[in-house]
CSV table of C-alpha atoms in Angstrom, one decimal:
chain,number,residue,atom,x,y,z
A,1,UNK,CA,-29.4,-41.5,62.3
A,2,UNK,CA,-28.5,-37.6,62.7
A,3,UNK,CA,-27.3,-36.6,58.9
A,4,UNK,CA,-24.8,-33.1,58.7
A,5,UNK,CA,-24.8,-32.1,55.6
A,6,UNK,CA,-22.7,-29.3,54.9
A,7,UNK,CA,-23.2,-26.9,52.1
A,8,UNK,CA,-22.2,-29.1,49.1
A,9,UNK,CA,-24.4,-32.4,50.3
A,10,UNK,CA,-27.4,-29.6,51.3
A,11,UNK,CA,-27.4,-28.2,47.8
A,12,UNK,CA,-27.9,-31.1,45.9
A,13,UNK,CA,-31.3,-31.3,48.0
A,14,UNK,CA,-32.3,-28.5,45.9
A,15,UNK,CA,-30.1,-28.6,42.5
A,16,UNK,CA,-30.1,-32.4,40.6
A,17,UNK,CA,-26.2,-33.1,40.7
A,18,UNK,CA,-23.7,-36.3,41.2
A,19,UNK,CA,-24.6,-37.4,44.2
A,20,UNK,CA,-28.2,-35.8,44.6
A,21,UNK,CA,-30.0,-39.3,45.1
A,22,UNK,CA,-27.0,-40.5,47.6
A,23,UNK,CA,-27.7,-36.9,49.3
A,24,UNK,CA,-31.8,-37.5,49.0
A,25,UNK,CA,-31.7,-40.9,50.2
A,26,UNK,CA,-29.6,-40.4,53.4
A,27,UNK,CA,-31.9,-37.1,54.3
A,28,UNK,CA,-35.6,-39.8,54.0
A,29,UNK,CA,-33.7,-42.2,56.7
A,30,UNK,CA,-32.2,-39.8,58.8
A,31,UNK,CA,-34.3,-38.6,62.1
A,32,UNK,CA,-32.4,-35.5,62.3
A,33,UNK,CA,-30.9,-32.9,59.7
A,34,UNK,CA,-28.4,-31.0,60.6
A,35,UNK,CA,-25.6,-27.9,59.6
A,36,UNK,CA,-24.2,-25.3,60.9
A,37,UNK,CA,-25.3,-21.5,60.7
A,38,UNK,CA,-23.2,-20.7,58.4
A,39,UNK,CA,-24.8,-22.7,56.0
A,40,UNK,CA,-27.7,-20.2,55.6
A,41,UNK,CA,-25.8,-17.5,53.7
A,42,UNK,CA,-23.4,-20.2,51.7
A,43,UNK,CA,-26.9,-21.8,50.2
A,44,UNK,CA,-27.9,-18.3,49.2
A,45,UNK,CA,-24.9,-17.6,47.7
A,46,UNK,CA,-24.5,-20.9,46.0
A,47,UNK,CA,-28.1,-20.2,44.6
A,48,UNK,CA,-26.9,-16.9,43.3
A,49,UNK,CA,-24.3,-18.6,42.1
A,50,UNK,CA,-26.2,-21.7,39.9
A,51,UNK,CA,-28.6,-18.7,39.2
A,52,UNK,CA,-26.1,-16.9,37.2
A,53,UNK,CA,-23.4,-19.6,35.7
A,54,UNK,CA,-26.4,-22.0,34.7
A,55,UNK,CA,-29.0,-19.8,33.8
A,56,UNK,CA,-31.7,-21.2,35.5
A,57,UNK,CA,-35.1,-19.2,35.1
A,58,UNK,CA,-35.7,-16.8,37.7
A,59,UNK,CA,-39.2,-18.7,39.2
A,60,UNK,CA,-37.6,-21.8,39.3
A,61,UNK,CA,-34.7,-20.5,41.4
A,62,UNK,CA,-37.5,-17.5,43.5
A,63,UNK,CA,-39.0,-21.6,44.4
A,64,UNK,CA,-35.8,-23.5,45.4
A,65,UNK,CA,-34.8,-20.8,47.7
A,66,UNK,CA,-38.6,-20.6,49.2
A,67,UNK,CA,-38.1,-24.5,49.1
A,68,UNK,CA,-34.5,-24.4,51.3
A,69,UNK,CA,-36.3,-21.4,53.4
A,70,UNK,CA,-38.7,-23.8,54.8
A,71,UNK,CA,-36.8,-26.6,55.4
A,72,UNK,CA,-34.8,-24.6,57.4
A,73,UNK,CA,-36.9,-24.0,60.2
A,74,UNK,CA,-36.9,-27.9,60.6
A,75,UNK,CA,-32.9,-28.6,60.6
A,76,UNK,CA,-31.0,-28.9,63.4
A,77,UNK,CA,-28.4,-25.4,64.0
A,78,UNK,CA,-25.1,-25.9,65.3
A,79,UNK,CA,-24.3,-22.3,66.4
A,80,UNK,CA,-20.9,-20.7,66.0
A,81,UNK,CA,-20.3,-19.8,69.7
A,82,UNK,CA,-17.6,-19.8,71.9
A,83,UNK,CA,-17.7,-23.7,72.5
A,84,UNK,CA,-17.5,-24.7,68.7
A,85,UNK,CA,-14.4,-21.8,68.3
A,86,UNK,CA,-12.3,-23.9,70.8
A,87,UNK,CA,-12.7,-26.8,67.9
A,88,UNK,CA,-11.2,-24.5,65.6
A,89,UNK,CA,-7.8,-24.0,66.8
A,90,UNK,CA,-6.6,-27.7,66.8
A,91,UNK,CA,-8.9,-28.5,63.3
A,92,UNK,CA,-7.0,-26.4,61.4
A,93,UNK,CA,-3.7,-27.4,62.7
A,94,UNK,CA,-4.4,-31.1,61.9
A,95,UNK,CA,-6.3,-29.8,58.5
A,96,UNK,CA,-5.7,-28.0,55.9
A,97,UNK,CA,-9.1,-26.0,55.4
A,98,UNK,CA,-10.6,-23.2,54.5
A,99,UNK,CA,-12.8,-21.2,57.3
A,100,UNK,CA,-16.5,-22.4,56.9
A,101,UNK,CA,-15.1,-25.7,56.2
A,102,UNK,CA,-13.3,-25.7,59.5
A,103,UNK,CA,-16.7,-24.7,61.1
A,104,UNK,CA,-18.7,-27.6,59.3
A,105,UNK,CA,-16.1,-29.6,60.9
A,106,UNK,CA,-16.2,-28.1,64.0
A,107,UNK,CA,-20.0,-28.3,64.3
A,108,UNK,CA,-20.6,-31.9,63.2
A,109,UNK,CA,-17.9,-33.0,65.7
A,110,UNK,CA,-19.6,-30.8,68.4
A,111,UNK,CA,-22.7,-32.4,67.4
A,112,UNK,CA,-21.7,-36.0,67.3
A,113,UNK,CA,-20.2,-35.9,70.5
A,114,UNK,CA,-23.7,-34.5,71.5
A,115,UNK,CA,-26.3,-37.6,70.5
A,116,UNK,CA,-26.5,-40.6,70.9
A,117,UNK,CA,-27.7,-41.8,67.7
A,118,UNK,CA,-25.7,-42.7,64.4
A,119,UNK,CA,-23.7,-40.0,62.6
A,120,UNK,CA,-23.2,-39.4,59.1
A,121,UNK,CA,-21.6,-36.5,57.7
A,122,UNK,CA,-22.4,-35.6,54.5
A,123,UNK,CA,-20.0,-33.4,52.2
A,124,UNK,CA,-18.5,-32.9,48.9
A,125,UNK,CA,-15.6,-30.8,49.5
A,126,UNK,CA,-12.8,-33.5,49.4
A,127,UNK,CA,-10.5,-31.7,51.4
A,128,UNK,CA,-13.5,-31.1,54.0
A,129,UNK,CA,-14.0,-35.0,53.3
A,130,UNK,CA,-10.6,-36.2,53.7
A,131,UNK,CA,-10.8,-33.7,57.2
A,132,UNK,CA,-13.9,-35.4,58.4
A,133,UNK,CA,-12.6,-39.5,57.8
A,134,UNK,CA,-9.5,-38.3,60.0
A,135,UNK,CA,-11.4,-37.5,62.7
A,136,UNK,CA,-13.4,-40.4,62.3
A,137,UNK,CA,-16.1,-39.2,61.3
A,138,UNK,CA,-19.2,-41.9,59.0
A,139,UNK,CA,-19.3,-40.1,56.0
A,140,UNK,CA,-21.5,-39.6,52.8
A,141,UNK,CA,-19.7,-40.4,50.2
């Protein structure tokens, strides 16, 4: 199985949340991780984020990012080219979505037309879910 995993599934990797153990399961059985670039700076940002509404101590969060900044080497990177921005067009006429959310969209559809293996798209967004089970898409939840 090829997991996506969009920026609300990939966070709960790092931060315990609902839905971290559904997210941590699916991620030991895949055989391929994937998101799109623009996940990168949204993880950073969500970090930042936790880092100041939670209060989480500064080492703990300096090793989650180290921890996400290593896995990230090994994921799969859907690029935002020219090919996924044809996606767009039609997505967010069908959709009502914001902008990365379209391009998670765009990408794991891009993507699953690409392999051959099983597909699951993992997201928390419930728009972005909602999105993603109208284009047919396995998802997590």
């Amino acid at each position: 199985m090829i997991l996506y995993l969009d920026t609300s599934a990939l966070v709960k990797i790092y931060v315990k949340e609902p839905g971290s153990t559904k997210v941590v399961s699916a991620w030991k059985k895949a055989i391929g991780i994937a998101t799109s670039a623009v996940t990168y700076a949204e993880m950073l940002a969500a970090f930042n984020r936790k880092s100041r509404e939670e209060r989480i101590d500064p080492f703990v969060m300096d090793n989650l990012v180290v921890a996400f900044l290593k896995d990230w080497k090994s994921l799969i990177i859907v690029d935002v080219n020219d090919k996924l921005n044809e996606l767009l067009p039609p997505l967010i006429g069908r959709h009502v979505l914001r902008g990365f959310d379209a391009i998670h969209l765009a990408s794991a559809l891009l993507l699953n037309s690409a392999v051959t293996d099983s597909f699951l798209f993992a997201c928390y967004d419930e728009r972005l879910l909602a999105a993603a089970r109208a284009e047919s898409l396995e998802t997590l939840p």
